[in-house]
Short mmCIF file of C-alpha atoms in Angstrom, two decimals:
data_model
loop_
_atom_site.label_atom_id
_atom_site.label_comp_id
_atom_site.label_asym_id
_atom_site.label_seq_id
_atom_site.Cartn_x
_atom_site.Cartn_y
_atom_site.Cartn_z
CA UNK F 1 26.58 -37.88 54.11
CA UNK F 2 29.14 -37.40 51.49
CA UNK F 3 30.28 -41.10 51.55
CA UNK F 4 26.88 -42.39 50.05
CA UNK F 5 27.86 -44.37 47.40
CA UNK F 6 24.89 -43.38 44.95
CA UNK F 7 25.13 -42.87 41.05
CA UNK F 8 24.25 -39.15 40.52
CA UNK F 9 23.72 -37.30 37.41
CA UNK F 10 22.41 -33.48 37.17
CA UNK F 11 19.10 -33.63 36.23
CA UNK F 12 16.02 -34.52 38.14
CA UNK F 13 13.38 -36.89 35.99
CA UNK F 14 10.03 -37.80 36.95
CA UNK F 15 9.03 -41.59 35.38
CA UNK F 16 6.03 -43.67 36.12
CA UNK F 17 6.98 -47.14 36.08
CA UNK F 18 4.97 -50.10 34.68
CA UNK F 19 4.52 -53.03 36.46
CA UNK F 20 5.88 -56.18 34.78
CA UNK F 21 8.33 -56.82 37.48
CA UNK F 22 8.03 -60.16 39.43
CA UNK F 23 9.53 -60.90 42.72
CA UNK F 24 9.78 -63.41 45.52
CA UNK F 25 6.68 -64.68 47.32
CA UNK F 26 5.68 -62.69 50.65
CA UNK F 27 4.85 -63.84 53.92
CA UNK F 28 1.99 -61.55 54.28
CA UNK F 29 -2.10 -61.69 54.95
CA UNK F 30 -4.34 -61.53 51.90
CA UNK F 31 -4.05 -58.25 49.61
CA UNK F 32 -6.37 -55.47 51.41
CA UNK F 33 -8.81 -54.15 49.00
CA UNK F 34 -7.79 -50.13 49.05
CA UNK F 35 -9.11 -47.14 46.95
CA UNK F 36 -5.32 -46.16 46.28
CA UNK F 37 -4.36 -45.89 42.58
CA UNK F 38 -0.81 -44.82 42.86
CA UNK F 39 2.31 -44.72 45.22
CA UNK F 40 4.04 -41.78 45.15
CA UNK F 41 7.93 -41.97 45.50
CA UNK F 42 10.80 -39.23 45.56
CA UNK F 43 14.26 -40.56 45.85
CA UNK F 44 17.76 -38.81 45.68
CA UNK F 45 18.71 -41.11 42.79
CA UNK F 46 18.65 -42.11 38.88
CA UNK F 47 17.74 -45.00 36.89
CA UNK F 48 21.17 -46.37 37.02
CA UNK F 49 21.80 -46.13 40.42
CA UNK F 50 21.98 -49.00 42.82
CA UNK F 51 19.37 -47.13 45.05
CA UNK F 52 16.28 -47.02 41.86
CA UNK F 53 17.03 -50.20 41.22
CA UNK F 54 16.47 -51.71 44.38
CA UNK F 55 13.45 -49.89 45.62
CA UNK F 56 11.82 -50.23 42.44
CA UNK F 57 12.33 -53.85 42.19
CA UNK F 58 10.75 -53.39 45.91
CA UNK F 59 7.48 -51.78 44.60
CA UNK F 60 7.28 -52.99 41.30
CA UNK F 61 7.48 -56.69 42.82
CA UNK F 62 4.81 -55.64 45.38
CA UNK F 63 2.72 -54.27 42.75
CA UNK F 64 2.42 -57.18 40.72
CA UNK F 65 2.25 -59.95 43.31
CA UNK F 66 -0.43 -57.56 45.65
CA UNK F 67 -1.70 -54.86 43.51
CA UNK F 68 -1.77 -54.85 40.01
CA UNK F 69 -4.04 -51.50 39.86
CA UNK F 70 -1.66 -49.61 41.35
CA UNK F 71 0.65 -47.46 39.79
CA UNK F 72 4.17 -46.34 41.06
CA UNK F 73 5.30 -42.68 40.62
CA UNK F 74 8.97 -42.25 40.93
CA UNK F 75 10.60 -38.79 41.19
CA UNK F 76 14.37 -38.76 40.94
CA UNK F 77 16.31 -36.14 41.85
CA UNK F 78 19.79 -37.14 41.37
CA UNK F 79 21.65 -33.85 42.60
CA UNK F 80 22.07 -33.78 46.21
CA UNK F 81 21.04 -29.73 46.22
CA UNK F 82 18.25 -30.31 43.68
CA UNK F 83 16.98 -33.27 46.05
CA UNK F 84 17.28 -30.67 49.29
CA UNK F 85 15.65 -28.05 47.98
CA UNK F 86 13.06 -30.12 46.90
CA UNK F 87 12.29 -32.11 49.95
CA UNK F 88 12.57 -28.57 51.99
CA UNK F 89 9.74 -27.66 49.39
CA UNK F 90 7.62 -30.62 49.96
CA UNK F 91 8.02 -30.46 53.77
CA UNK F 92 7.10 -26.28 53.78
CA UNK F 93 3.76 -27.13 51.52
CA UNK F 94 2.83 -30.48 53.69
CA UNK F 95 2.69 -32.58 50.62
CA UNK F 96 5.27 -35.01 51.19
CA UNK F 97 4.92 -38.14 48.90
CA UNK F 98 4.32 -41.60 50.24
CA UNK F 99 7.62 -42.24 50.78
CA UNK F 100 10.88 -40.47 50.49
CA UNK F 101 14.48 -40.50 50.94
CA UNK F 102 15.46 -38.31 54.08
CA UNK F 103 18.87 -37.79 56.09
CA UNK F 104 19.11 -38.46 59.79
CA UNK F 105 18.89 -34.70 61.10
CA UNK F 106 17.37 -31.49 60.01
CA UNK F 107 15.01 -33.52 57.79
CA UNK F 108 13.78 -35.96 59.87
CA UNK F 109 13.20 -33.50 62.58
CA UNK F 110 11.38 -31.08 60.71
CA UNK F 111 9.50 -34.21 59.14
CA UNK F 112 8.58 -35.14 62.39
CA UNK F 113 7.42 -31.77 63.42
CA UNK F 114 4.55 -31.84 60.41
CA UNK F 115 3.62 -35.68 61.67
CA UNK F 116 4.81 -36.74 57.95
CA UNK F 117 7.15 -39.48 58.96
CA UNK F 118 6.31 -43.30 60.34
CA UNK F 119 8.02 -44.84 63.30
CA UNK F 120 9.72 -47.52 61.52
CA UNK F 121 10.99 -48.79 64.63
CA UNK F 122 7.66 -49.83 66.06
CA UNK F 123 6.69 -51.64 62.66
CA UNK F 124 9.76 -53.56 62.95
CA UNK F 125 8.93 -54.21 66.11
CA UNK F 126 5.30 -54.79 65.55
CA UNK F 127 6.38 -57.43 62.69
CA UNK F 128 9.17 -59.08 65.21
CA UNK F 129 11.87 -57.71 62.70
CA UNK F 130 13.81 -54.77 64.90
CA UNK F 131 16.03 -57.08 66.59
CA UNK F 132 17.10 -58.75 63.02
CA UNK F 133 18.80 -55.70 62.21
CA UNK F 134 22.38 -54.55 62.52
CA UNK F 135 22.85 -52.81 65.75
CA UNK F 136 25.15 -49.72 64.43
CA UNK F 137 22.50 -49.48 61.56
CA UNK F 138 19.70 -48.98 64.16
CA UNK F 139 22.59 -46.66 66.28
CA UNK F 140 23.18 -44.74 63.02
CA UNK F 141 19.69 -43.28 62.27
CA UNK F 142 18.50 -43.23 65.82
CA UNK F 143 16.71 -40.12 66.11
CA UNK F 144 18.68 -37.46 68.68
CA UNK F 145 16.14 -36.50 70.36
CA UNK F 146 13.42 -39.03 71.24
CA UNK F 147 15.45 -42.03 70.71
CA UNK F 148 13.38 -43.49 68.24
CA UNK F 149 13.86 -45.15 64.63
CA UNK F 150 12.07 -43.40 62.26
CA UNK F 151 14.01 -44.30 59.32
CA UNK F 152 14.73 -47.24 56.91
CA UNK F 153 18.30 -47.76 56.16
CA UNK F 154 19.53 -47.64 52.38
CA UNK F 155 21.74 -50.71 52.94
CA UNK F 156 24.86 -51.42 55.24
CA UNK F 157 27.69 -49.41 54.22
CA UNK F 158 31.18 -50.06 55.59
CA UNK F 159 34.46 -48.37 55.64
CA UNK F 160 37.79 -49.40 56.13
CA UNK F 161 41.35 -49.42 54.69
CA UNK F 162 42.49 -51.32 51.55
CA UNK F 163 45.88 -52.56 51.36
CA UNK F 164 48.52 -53.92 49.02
CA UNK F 165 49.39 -57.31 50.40
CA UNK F 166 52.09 -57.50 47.89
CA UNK F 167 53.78 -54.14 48.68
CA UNK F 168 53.75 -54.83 52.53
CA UNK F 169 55.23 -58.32 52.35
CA UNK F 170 57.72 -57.40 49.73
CA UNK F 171 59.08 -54.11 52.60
CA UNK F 172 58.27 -56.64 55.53
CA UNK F 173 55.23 -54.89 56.99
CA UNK F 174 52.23 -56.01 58.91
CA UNK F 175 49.07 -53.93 58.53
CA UNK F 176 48.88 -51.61 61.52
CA UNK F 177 46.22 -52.06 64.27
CA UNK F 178 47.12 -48.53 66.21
CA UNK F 179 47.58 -45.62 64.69
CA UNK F 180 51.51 -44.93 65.33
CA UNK F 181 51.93 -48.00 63.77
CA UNK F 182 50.48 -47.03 60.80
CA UNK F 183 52.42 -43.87 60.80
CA UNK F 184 55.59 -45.83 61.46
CA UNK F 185 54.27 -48.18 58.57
CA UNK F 186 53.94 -44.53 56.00
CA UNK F 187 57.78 -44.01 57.07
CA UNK F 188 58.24 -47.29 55.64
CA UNK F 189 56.55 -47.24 52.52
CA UNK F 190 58.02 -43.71 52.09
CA UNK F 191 61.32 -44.61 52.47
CA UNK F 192 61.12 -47.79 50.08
CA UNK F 193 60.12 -45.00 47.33
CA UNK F 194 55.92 -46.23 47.92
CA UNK F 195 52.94 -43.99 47.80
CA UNK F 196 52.38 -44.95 51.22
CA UNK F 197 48.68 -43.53 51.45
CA UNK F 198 46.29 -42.75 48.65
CA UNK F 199 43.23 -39.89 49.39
CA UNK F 200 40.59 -37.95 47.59
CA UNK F 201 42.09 -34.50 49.04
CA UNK F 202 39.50 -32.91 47.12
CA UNK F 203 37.01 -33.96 48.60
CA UNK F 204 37.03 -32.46 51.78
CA UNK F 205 35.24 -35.40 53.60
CA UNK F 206 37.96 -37.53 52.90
CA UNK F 207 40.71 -35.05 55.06
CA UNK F 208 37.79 -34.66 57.68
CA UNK F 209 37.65 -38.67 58.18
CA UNK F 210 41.09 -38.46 59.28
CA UNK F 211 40.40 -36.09 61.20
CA UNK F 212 37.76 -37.44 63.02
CA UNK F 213 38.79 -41.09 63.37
CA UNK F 214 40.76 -41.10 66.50
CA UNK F 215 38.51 -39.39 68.38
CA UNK F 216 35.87 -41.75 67.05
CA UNK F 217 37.47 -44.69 68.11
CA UNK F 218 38.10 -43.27 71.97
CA UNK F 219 34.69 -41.62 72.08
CA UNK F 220 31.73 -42.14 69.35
CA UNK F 221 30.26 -39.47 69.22
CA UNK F 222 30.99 -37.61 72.94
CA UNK F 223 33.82 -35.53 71.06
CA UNK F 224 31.83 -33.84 68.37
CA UNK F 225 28.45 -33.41 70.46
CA UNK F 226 30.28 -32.37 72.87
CA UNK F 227 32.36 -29.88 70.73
CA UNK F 228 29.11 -28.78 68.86
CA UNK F 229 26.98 -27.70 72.81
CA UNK F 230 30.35 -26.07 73.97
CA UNK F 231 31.34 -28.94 76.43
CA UNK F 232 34.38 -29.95 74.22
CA UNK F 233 37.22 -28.37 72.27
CA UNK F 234 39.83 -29.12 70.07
CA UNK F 235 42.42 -27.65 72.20
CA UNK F 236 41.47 -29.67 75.51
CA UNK F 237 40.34 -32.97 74.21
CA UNK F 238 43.15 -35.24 73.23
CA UNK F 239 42.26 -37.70 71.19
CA UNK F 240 41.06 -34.68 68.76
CA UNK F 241 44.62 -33.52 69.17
CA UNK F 242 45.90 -37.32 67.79
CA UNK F 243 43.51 -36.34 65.17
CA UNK F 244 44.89 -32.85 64.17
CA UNK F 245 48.33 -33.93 64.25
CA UNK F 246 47.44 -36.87 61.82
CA UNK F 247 46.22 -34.75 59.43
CA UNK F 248 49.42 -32.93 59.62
CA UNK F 249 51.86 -35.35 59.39
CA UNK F 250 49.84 -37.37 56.76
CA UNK F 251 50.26 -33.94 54.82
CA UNK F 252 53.12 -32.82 55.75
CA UNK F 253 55.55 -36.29 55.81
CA UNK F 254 53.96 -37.05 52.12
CA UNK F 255 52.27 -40.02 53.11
CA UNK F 256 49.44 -38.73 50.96
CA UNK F 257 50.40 -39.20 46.99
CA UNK F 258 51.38 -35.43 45.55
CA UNK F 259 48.55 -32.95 44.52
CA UNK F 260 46.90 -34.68 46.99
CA UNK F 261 44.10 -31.75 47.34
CA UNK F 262 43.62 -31.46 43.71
CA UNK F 263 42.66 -35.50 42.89
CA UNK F 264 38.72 -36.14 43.41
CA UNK F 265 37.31 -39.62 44.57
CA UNK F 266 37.12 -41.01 41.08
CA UNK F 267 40.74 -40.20 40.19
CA UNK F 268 41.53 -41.55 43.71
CA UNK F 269 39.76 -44.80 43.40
CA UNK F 270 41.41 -45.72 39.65
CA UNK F 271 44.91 -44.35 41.18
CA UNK F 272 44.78 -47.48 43.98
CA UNK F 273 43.26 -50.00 41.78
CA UNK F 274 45.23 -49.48 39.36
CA UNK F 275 48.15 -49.69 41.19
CA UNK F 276 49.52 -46.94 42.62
CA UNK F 277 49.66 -46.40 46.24
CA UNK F 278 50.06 -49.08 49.37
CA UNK F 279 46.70 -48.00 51.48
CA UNK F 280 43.71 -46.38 50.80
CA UNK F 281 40.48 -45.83 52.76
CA UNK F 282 37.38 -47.14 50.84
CA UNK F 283 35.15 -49.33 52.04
CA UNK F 284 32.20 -51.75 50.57
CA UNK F 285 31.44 -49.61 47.83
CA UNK F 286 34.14 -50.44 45.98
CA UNK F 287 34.29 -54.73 46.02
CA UNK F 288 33.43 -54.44 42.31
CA UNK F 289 36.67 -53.13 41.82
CA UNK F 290 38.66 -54.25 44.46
CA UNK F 291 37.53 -58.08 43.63
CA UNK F 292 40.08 -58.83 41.14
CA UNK F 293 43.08 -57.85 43.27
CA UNK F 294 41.86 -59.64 46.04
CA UNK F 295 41.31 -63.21 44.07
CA UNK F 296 44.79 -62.71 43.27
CA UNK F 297 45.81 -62.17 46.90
CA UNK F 298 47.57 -58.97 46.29
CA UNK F 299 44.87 -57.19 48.87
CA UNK F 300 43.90 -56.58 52.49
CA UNK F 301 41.51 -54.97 54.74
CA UNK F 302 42.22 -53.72 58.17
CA UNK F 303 39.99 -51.48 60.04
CA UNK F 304 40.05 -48.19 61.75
CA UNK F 305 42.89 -48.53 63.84
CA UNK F 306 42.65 -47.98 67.59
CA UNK F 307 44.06 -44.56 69.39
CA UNK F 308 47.49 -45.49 71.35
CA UNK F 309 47.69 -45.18 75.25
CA UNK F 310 43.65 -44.81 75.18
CA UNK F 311 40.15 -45.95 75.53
CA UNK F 312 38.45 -47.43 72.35
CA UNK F 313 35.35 -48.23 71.43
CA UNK F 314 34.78 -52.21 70.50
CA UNK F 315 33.91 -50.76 67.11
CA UNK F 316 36.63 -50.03 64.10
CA UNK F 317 34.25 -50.40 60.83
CA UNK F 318 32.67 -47.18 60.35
CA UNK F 319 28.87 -48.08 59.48
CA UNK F 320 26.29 -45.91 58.03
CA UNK F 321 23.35 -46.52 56.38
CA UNK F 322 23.53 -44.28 52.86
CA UNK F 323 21.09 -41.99 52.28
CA UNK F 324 17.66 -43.46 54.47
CA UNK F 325 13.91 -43.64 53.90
CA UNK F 326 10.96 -42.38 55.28
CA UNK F 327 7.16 -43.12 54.64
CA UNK F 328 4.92 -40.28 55.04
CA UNK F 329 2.68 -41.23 58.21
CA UNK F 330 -0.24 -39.00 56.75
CA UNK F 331 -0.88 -41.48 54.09
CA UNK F 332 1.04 -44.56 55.76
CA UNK F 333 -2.71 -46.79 55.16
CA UNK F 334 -3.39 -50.41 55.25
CA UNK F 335 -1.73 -50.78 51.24
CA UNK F 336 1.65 -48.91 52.47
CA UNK F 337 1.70 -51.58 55.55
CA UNK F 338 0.87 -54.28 53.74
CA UNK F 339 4.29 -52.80 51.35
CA UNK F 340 5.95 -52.31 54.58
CA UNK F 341 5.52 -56.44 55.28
CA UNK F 342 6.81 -57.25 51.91
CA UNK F 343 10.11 -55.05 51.64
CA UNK F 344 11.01 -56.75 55.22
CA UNK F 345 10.93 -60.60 53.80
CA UNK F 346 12.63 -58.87 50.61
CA UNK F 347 15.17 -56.30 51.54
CA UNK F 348 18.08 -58.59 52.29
CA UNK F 349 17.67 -60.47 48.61
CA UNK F 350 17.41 -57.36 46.98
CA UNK F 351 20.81 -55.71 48.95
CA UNK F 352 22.51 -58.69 47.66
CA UNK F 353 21.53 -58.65 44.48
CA UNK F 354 22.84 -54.99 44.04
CA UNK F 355 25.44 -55.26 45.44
CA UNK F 356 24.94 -53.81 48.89
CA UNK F 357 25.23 -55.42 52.36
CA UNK F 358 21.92 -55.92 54.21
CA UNK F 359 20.61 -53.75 57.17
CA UNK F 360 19.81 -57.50 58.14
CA UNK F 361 21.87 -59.70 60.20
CA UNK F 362 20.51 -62.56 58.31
CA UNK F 363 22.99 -65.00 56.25
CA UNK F 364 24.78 -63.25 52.62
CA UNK F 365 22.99 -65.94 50.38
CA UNK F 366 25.25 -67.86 48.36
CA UNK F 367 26.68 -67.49 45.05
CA UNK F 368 28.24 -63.97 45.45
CA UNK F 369 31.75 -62.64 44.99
CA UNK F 370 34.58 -63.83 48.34
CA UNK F 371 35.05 -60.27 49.43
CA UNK F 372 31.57 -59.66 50.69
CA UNK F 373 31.95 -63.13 53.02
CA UNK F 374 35.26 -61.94 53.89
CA UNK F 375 34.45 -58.41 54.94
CA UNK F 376 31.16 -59.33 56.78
CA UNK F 377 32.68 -60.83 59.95
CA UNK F 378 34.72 -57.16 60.51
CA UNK F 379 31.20 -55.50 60.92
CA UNK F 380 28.39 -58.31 62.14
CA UNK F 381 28.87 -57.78 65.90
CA UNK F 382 29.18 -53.69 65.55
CA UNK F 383 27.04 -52.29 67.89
CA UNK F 384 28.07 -48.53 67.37
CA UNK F 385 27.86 -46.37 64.40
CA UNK F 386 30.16 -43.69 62.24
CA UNK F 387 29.38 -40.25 63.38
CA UNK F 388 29.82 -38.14 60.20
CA UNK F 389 31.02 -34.77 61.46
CA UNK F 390 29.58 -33.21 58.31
CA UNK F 391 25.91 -34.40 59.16
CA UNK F 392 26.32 -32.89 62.61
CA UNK F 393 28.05 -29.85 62.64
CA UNK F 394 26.57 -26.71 61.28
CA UNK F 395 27.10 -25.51 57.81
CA UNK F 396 29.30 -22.36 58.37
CA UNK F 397 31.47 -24.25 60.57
CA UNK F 398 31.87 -27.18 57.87
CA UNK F 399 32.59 -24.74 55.49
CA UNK F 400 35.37 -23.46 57.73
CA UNK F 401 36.70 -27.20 59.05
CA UNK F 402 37.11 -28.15 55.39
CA UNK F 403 39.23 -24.87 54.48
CA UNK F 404 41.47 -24.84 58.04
CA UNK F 405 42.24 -28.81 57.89
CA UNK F 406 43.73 -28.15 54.26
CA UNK F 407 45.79 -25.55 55.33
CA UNK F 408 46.56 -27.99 58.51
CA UNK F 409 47.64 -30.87 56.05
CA UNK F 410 49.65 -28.22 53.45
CA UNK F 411 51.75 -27.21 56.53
CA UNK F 412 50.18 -23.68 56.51
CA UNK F 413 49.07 -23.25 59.77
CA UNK F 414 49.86 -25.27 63.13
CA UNK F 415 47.95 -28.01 64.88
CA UNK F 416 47.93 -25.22 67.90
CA UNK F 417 46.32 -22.60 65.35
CA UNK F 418 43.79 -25.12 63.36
CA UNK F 419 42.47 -26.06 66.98
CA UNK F 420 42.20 -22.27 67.91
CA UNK F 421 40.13 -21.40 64.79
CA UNK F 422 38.12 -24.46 65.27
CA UNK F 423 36.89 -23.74 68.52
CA UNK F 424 36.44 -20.20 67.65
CA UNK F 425 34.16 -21.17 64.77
CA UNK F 426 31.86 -23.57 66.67
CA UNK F 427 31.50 -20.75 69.19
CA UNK F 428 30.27 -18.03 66.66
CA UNK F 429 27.74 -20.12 64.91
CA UNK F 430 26.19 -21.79 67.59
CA UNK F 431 25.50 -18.72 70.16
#
């Protein structure tokens, strides 16, 4: 999805690592003796992202504490397009490398379909590990069909709203737990001559997570399945509608800061933390720049908040699990089990120490920054995941969702009209 928090540059680079690395000890069985001489890696990724630098403190650690003979082969494609076409490539030709990174969806499936991909689910279990992980990371990359786990998550990645304590207790306010409070909070904020609501309106994900979050919170993901097979519309399903008329009066009202569609995430993220604005929705990406604010008390966090007058879902944190992993079942041997073991007893050290939360319920260990003890509680019970509508729907209709909810937020068409085209859309590209 969009909201992956990796470090991307254009270029793709191929590098084969050396081995110096040390890490932790394991809990595993003796080394197995193997014939293997390398481990071949692709990953959507560069050397300075948080991604390569975990994983390859992963395999260069297991390397030099199992295998010294063995040497890693890391392909990073940092492009999301580049990375596509090249995994479509590898999965045409069958020569998928040992392990890759792979999305939830079309990939996995046709992944699945060449018997390249390892039921990570059953090694968990087989290792007594699947119930140590967070339940909306396990509900995230589910597979659709079968019900299975076949990939390993990135990390835990959580979303909510930032706040300016100081701006809300100088105008009075309390941060809103429905959503017509935090409308009636916007009015507020407007009124006291606040940026009431900061967004990256150029980047269309960040409109369509408006859009999408009341019906999130009163169905998972019934509303957009359901939408996508023909059992749901826009028009008929009403907490969609709450979420079309957000989107309008968050546009329309100015509670989104001026240009709104022209500012990107970057400019988005320096705008709040640098001081403009009263809300904006981030998430655990950003603690390295939101910890400075919050030791000086002048921030907040408050979840999604919950659809007025209807159901809700016990979940408000958005959860996903970045960009997942897959190991290539057709050369998933004793050496890549026996790596399989060691990332386990590592992973949740490694998270840490980039950074990341841990697909692991296990303890944060000590010594890191307040926020990530603070925001942990909002998210360790969550049992359900995001849905990102992007991921699910088809690409046309994306394409036309992204262009129609802009329009919706500049006031150009109606909530009645954007829910007409919508359902239109869906229609005519999936016959």
């Amino acid at each position: 999805s969009s909201s992956s928090s990796q470090t991307k540059s254009s270029e793709g680079e191929t590098v084969v690592s050396d081995t110096s690395k040390e890490s932790g000890e394991s809990i595993s069985s003796t080394p197995v003796t193997s014939d293997r001489t390398k481990i071949t890696v692709m990953m959507e990724a560069s050397e300075s992202s948080e991604t390569y630098k975990m994983w390859s403190t992963l395999f260069e650690g297991f390397v030099a504490e199992k295998h010294p003979e063995i040497k890693i082969e890391y392909e990073l494609l940092p492009n999301d397009s580049d990375y596509a076409n090249k995994l479509q490539l590898y999965i045409a030709s069958n020569q998928l490398p040992d392990f890759y990174g792979c999305a939830n969806g079309t990939f996995s499936q046709a992944a699945k379909e060449i018997d390249a991909i390892v039921n990570v689910g059953e090694e968990l279990k087989r290792i007594d590990k699947y119930d140590d992980m967070n339940g909306a990371v396990i509900d995230f990359l589910t597979d659709a069909e079968d019900e299975e786990l076949y990939l390993f998550p990135n990390g835990l990645y959580c979303e909510f709203f930032f706040y300016r304590t100081d701006i809300f207790e100088a105008n009075n306010l309390k941060a809103p737990t429905t959503w017509n409070e935090f409308l009636d909070v916007c009015e507020k904020l407007k009124q006291a001559g606040e940026i009431p609501c900061v967004i990256a309106g150029a980047e269309q994900w960040q409109i369509m997570r408006y859009l999408s979050f009341a019906p999130w919170r009163n169905t998972h993901d019934k509303f957009i399945m359901g939408f996508i097979d023909g059992t749901e519309t826009f028009a008929a399903n009403s907490g969609a509608q709450v979420g079309v008329n957000l989107v309008k009066t968050m546009g329309e009202n100015e509670y989104w800061q001026p240009g709104f569609t022209a500012t990107n995430y970057t400019d988005a993220t320096n705008m709040f933390f640098s001081g403009q604005g009263a809300m904006f929705y981030s998430g655990s990406g950003h603690i390295e720049k939101a910890k400075e604010l919050y030791a000086d008390g002048k921030l907040g966090m408050f979840p999604v908040p919950a659809v007025d007058d209807m159901e809700n879902i016990d979940t408000d944190v958005p959860i996903h699990a970045g960009f997942a992993n897959a190991f290539n079942k057709q050369t998933y041997d004793e050496v890549m089990q026996e790596f399989f073991e060691y990332l386990c007893d590592h992973y949740h050290e490694v998270t840490y120490a980039n950074g990341v939360f841990s697909p692991f319920t296990y303890d944060p260990p000590e010594g890191l920054d307040k926020l990530f003890y603070d925001i942990e509680p909002m998210f360790e019970s969550a049992q359900n995941s995001w849905v990102s509508w992007d991921d699910k729907l088809d690409s046309a209709t994306v394409v036309e969702m992204e262009d129609a909810q802009e329009e919706l937020a500049l006031g150009m068409i109606t909530p009645e009209k954007f829910s007409e085209e919508m359902d239109a859309a869906v229609r005519a590209n999936n016959p």
